[in-house]
PDB file of C-alpha atoms in Angstrom:
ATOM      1  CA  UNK A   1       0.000   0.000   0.000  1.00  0.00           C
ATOM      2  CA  UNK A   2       1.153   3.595  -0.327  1.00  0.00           C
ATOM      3  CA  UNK A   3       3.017   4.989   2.073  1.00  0.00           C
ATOM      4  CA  UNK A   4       1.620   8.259   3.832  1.00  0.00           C
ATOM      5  CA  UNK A   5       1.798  10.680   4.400  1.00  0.00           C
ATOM      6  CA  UNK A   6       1.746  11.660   0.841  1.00  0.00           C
ATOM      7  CA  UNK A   7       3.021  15.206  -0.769  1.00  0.00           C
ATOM      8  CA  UNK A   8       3.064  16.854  -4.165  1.00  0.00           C
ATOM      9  CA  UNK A   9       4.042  20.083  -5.374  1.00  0.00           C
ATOM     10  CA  UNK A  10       1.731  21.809  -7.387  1.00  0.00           C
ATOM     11  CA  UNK A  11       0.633  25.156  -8.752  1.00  0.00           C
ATOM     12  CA  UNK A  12      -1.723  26.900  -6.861  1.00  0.00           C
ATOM     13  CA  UNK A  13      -3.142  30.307  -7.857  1.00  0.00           C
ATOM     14  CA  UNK A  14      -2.804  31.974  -4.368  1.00  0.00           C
ATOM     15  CA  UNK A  15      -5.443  32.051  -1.805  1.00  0.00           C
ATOM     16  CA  UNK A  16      -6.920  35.320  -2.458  1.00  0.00           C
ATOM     17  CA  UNK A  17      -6.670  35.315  -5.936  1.00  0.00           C
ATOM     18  CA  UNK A  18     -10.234  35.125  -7.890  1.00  0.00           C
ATOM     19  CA  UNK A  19      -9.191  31.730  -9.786  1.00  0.00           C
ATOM     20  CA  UNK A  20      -8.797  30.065  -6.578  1.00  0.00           C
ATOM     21  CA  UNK A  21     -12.166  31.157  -5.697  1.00  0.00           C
ATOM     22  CA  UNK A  22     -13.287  30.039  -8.761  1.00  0.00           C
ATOM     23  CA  UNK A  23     -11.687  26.738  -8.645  1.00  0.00           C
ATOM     24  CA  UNK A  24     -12.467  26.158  -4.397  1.00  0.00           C
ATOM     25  CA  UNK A  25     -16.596  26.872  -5.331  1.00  0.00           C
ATOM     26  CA  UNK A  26     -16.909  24.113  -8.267  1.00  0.00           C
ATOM     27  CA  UNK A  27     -14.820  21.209  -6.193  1.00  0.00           C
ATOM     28  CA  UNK A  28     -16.771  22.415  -3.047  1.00  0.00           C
ATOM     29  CA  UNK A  29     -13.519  22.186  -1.296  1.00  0.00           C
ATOM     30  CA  UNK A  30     -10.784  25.117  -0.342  1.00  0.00           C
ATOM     31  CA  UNK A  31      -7.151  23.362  -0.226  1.00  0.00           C
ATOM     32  CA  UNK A  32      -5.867  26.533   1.509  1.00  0.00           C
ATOM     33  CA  UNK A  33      -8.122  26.230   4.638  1.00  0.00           C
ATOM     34  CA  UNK A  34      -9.440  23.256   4.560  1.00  0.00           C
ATOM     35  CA  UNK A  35     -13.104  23.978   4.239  1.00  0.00           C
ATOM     36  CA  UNK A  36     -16.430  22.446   2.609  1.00  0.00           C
ATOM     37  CA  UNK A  37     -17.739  24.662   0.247  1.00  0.00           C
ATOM     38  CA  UNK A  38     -21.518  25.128  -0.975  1.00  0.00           C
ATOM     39  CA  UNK A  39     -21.480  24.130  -4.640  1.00  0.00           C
ATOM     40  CA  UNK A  40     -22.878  26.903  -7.072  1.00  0.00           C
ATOM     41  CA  UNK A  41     -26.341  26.713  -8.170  1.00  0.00           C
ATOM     42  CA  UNK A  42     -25.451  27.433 -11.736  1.00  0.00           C
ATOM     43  CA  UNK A  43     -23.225  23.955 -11.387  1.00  0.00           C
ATOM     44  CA  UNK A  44     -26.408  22.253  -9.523  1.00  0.00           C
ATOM     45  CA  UNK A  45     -28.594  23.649 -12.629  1.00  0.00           C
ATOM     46  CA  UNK A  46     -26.859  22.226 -15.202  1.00  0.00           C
ATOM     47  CA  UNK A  47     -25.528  19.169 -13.381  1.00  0.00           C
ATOM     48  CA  UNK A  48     -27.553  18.066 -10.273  1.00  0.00           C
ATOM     49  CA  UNK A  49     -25.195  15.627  -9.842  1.00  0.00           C
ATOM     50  CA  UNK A  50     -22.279  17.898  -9.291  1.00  0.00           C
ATOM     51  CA  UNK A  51     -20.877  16.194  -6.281  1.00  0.00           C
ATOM     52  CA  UNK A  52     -20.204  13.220  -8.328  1.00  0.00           C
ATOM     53  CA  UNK A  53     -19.334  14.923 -11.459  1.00  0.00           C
ATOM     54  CA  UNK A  54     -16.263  16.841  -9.181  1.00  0.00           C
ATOM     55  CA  UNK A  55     -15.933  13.965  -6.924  1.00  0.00           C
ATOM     56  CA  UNK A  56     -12.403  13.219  -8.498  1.00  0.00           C
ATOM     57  CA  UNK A  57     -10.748  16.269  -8.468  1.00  0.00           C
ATOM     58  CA  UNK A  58     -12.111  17.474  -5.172  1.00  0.00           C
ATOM     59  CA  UNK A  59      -9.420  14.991  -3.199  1.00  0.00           C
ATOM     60  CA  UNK A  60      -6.795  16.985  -4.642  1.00  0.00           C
ATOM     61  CA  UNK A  61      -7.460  20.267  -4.598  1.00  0.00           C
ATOM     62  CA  UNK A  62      -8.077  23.037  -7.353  1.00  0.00           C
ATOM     63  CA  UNK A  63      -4.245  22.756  -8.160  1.00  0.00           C
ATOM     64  CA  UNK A  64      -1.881  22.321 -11.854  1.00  0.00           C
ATOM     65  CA  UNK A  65       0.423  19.347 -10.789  1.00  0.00           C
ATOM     66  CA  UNK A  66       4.477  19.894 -11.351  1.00  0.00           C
ATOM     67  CA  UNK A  67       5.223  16.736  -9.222  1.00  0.00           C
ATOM     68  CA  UNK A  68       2.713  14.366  -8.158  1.00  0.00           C
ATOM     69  CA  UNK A  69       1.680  12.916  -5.020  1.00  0.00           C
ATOM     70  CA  UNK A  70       4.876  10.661  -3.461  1.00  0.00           C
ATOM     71  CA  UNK A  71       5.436   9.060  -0.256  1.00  0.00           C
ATOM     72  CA  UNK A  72       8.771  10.014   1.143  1.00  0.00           C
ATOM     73  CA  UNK A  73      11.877   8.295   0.470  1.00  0.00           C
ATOM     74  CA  UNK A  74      13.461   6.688   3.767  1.00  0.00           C
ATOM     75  CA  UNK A  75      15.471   9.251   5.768  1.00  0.00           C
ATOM     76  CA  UNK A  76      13.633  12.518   3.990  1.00  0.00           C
ATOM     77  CA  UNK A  77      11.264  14.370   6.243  1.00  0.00           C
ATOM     78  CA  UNK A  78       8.275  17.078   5.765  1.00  0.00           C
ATOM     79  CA  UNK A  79      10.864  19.983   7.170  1.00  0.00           C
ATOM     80  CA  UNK A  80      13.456  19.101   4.403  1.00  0.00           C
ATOM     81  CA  UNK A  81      11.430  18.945   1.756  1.00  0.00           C
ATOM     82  CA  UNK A  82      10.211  22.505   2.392  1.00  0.00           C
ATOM     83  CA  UNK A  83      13.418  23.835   2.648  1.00  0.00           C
ATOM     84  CA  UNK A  84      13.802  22.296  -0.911  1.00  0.00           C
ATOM     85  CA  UNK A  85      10.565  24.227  -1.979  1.00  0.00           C
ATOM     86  CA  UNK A  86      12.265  27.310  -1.037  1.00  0.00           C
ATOM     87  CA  UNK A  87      15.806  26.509  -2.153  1.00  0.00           C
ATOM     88  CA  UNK A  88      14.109  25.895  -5.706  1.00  0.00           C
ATOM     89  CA  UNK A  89      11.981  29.058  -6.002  1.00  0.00           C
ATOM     90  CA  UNK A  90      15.112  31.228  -5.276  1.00  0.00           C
ATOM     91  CA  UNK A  91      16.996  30.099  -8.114  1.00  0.00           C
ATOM     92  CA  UNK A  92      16.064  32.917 -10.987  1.00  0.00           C
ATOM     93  CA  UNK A  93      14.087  31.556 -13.548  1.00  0.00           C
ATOM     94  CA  UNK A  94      11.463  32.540 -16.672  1.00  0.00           C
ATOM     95  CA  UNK A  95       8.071  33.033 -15.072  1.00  0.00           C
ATOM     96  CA  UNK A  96       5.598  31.532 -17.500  1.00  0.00           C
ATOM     97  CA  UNK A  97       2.747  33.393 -18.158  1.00  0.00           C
ATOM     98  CA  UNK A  98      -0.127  31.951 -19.909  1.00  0.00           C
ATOM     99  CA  UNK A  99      -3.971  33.008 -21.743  1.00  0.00           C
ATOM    100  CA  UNK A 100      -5.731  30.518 -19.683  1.00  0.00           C
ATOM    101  CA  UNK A 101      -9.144  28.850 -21.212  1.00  0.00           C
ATOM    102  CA  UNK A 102     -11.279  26.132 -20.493  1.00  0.00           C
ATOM    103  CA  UNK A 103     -11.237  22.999 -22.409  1.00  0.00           C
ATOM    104  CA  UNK A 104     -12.026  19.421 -22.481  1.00  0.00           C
ATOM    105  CA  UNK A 105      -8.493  17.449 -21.757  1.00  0.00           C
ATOM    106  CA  UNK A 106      -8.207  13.515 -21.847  1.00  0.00           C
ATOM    107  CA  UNK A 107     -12.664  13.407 -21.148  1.00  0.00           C
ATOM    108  CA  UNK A 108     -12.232  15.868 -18.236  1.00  0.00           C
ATOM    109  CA  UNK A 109     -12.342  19.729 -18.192  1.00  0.00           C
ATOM    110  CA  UNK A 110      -9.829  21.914 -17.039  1.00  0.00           C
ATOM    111  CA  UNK A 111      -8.192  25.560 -17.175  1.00  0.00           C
ATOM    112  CA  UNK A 112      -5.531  24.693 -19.866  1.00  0.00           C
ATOM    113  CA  UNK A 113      -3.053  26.899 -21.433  1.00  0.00           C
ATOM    114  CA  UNK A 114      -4.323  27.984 -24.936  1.00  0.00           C
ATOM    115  CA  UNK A 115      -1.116  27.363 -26.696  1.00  0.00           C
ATOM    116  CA  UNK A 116       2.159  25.991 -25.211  1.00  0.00           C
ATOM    117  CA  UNK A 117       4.730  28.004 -22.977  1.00  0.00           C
ATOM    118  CA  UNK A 118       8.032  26.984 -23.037  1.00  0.00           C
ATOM    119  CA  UNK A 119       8.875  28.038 -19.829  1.00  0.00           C
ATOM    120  CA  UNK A 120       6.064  26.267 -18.240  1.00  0.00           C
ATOM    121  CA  UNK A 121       7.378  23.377 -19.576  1.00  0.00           C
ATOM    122  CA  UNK A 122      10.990  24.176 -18.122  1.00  0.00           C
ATOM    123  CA  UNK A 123       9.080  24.351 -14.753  1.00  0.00           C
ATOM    124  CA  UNK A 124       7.445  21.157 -15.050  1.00  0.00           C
ATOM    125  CA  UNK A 125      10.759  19.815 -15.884  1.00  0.00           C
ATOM    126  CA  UNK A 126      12.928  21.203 -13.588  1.00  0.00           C
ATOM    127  CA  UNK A 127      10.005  20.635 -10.496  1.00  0.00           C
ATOM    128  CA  UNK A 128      10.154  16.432 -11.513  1.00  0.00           C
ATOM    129  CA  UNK A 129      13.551  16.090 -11.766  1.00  0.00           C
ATOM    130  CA  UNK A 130      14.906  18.222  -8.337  1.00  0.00           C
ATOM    131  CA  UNK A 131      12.206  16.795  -5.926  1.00  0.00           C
ATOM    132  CA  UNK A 132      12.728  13.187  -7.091  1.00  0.00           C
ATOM    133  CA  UNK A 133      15.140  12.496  -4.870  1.00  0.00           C
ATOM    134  CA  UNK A 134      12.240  13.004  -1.963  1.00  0.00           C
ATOM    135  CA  UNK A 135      10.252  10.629  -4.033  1.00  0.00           C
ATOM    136  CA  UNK A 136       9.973   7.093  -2.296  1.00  0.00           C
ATOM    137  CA  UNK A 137      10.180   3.903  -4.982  1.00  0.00           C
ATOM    138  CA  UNK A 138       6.945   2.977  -6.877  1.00  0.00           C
ATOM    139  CA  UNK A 139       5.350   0.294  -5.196  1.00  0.00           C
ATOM    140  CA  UNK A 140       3.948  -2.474  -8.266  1.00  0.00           C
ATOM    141  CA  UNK A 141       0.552  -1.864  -6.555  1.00  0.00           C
ATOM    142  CA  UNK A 142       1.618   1.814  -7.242  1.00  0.00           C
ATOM    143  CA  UNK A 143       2.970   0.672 -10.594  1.00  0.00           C
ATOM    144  CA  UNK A 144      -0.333  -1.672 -11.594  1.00  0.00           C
ATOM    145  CA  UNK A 145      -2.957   1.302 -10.231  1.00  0.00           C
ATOM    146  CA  UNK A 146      -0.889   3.287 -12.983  1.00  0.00           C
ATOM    147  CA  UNK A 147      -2.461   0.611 -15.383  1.00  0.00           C
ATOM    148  CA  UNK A 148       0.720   0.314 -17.195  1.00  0.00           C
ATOM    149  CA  UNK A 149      -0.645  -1.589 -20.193  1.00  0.00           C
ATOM    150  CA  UNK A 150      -2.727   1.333 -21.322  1.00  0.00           C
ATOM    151  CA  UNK A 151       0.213   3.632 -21.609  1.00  0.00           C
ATOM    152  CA  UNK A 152       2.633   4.216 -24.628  1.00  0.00           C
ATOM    153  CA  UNK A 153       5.996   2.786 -24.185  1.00  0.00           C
ATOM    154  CA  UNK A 154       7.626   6.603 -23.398  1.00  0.00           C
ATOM    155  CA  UNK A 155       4.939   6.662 -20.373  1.00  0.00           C
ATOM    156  CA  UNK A 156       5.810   3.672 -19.257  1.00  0.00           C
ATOM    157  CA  UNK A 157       9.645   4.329 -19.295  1.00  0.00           C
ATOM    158  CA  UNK A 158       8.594   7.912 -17.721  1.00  0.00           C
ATOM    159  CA  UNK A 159       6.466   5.694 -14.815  1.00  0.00           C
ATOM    160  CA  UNK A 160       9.364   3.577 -13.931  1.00  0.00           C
ATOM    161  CA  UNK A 161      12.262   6.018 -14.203  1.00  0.00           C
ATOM    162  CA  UNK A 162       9.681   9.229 -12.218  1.00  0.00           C
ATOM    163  CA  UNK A 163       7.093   7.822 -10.891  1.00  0.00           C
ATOM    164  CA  UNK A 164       4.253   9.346 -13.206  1.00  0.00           C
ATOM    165  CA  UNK A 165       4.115   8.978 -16.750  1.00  0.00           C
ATOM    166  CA  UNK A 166       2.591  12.106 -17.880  1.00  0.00           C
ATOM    167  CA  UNK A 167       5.881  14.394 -17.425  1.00  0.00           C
ATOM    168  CA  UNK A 168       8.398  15.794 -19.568  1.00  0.00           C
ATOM    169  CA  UNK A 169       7.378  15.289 -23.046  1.00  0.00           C
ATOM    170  CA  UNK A 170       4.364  14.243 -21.895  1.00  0.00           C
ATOM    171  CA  UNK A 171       3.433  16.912 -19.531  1.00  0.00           C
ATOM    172  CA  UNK A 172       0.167  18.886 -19.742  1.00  0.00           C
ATOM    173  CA  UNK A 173      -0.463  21.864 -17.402  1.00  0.00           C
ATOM    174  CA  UNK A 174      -4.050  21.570 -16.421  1.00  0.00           C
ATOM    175  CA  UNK A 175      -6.238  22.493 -13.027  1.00  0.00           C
ATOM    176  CA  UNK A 176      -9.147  20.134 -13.369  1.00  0.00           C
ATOM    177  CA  UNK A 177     -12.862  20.744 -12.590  1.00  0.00           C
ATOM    178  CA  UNK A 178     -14.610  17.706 -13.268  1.00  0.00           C
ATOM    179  CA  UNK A 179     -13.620  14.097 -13.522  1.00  0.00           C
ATOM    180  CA  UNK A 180     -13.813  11.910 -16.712  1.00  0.00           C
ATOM    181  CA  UNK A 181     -17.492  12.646 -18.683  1.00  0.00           C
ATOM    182  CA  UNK A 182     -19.350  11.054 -21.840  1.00  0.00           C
ATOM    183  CA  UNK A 183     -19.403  12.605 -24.159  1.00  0.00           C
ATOM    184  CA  UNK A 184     -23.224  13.305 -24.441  1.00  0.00           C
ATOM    185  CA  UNK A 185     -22.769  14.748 -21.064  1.00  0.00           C
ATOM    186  CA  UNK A 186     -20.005  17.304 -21.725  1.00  0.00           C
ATOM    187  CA  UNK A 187     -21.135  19.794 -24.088  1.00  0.00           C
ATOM    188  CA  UNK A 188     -23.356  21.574 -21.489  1.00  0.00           C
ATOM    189  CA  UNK A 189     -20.853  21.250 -18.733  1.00  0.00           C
ATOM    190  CA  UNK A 190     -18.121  22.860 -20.888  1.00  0.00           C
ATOM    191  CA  UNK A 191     -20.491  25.573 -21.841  1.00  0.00           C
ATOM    192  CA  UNK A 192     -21.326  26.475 -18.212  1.00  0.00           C
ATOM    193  CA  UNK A 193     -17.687  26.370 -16.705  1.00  0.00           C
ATOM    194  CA  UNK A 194     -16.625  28.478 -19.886  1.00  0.00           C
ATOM    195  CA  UNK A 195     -19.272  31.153 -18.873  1.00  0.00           C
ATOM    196  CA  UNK A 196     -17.821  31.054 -15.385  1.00  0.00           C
ATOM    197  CA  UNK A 197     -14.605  31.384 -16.270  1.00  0.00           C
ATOM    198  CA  UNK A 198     -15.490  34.242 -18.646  1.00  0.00           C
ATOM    199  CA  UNK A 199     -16.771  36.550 -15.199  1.00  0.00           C
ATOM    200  CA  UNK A 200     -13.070  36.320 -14.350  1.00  0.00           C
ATOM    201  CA  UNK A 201     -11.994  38.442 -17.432  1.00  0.00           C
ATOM    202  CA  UNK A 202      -8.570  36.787 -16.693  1.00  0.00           C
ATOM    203  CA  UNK A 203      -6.805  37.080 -20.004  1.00  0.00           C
ATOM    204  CA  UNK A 204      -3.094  36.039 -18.630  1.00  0.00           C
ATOM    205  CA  UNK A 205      -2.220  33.444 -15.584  1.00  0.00           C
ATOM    206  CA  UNK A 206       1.606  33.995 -14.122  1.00  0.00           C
ATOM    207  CA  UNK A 207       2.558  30.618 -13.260  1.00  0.00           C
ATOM    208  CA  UNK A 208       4.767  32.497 -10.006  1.00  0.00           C
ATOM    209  CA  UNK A 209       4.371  30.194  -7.413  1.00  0.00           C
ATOM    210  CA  UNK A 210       4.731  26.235  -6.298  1.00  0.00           C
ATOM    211  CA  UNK A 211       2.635  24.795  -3.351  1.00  0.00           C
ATOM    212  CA  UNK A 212       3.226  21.719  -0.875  1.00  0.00           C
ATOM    213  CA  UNK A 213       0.187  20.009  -0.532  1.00  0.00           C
ATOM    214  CA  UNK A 214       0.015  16.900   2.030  1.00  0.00           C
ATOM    215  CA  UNK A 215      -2.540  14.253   2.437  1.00  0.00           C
ATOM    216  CA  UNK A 216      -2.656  12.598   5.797  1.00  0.00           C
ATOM    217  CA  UNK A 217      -3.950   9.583   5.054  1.00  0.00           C
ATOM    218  CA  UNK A 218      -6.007   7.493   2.206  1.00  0.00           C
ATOM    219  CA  UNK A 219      -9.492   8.856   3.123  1.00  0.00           C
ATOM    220  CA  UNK A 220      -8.119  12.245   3.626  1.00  0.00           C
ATOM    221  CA  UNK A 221      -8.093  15.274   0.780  1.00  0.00           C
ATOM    222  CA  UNK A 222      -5.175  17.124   0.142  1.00  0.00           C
ATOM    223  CA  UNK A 223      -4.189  20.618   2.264  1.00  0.00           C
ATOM    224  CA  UNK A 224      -1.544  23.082   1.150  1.00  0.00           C
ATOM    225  CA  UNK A 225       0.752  23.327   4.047  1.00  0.00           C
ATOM    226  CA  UNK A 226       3.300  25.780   2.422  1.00  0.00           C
ATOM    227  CA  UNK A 227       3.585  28.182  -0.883  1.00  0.00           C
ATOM    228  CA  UNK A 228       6.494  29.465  -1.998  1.00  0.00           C
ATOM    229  CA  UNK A 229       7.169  32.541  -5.106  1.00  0.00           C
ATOM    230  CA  UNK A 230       9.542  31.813  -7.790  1.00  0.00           C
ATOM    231  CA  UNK A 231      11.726  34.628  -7.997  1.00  0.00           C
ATOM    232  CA  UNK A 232      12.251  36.163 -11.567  1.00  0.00           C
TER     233      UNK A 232
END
């Protein structure tokens, strides 16, 4: 079984920013302070099953991943691995900034970048490959829940050498809203999340910050227990 604690650092628009707010209202959950949230009626309108329809995402958190969940390697601890988190946002670096839309990704939706930023990729990159070392050794019930057989060979070789497949190459930045839909289902979904977005008038995201989120235990959602600015 995985170990846990479990942590992952992720993006995180900041906890007074309006895309948070956005993001906290449709999972029904606030990562920042831990809260239940009252779903909006618009959501409950179009979907009355919006509790199941966000179900997924809510464990997590609104949140862009950079390195996912991991148990810690024997001999790392909580403390050193947020001294890591600042030690990597003081390095100077790019600070991608992207036109944020929402889209259908993979059967979910999510806020997506509407073309890709290379520098957002450099974060990705640079965010799996300095935290690995915290990164305890895939489990194979780790490795089997990954359903390795459905993945392309690069995945696969991405799974076994990271611990995720979906990185480098194969990286998509994306802060999910719903889990995986039909089809028939997500036309009027899409169309109601894009409206919601649209109140935000937010024509540029700047990717400035990482998060340390933590989940206690398998039953438990993920919490952002520190948030650090990259500097430019």
């Amino acid at each position: 079984m995985t170990g846990f604690p479990r942590y992952a650092i992720y993006f995180a628009a900041g906890s007074d920013s309006a895309l948070s707010r956005f993001g906290a209202e449709l999972l029904g959950y606030d990562a920042y302070t831990g809260d239940e949230l009252p779903f909006p009626r618009q959501a409950l309108h179009v979907a009355p099953d919006w509790r199941d329809v966000s179900a997924d995402p809510r464990k997590y958190g609104f949140h862009a991943t950079l390195k996912a969940p991991m148990a810690l390697a024997p001999g790392k601890s909580e403390a050193e691995l947020m001294a890591a988190c600042a030690a990597f946002t003081s390095k100077a670096r790019p600070v991608p900034v992207i036109r944020p839309v929402v889209d259908a990704i993979s059967g979910f939706i999510a806020v997506i970048p509407a073309e890709p930023v290379e520098s957002l990729q450099d974060l990705a990159t640079d965010s799996v490959r300095d935290f690995d070392a915290f990164r305890a050794p895939l489990t194979a019930e780790d490795r089997a829940r990954r359903k390795p057989d459905k993945l392309s060979e690069r995945q696969r070789d991405y799974l076994d050498r990271w611990g995720y497949p979906y990185v480098m190459e194969e990286f998509r930045f994306h802060m999910t809203l719903t889990g995986r839909l039909d089809a028939e289902r997500r036309g009027s979904i899409l169309q109601m999340l894009r409206e919601r977005f649209a109140r935000l008038r937010l024509d540029a995201l700047t990717v400035d910050r990482i998060a340390l989120f933590r989940q206690d235990d398998a039953r438990a959602r993920f919490r952002i227990i520190g948030e650090w600015a990259l500097v430019r």
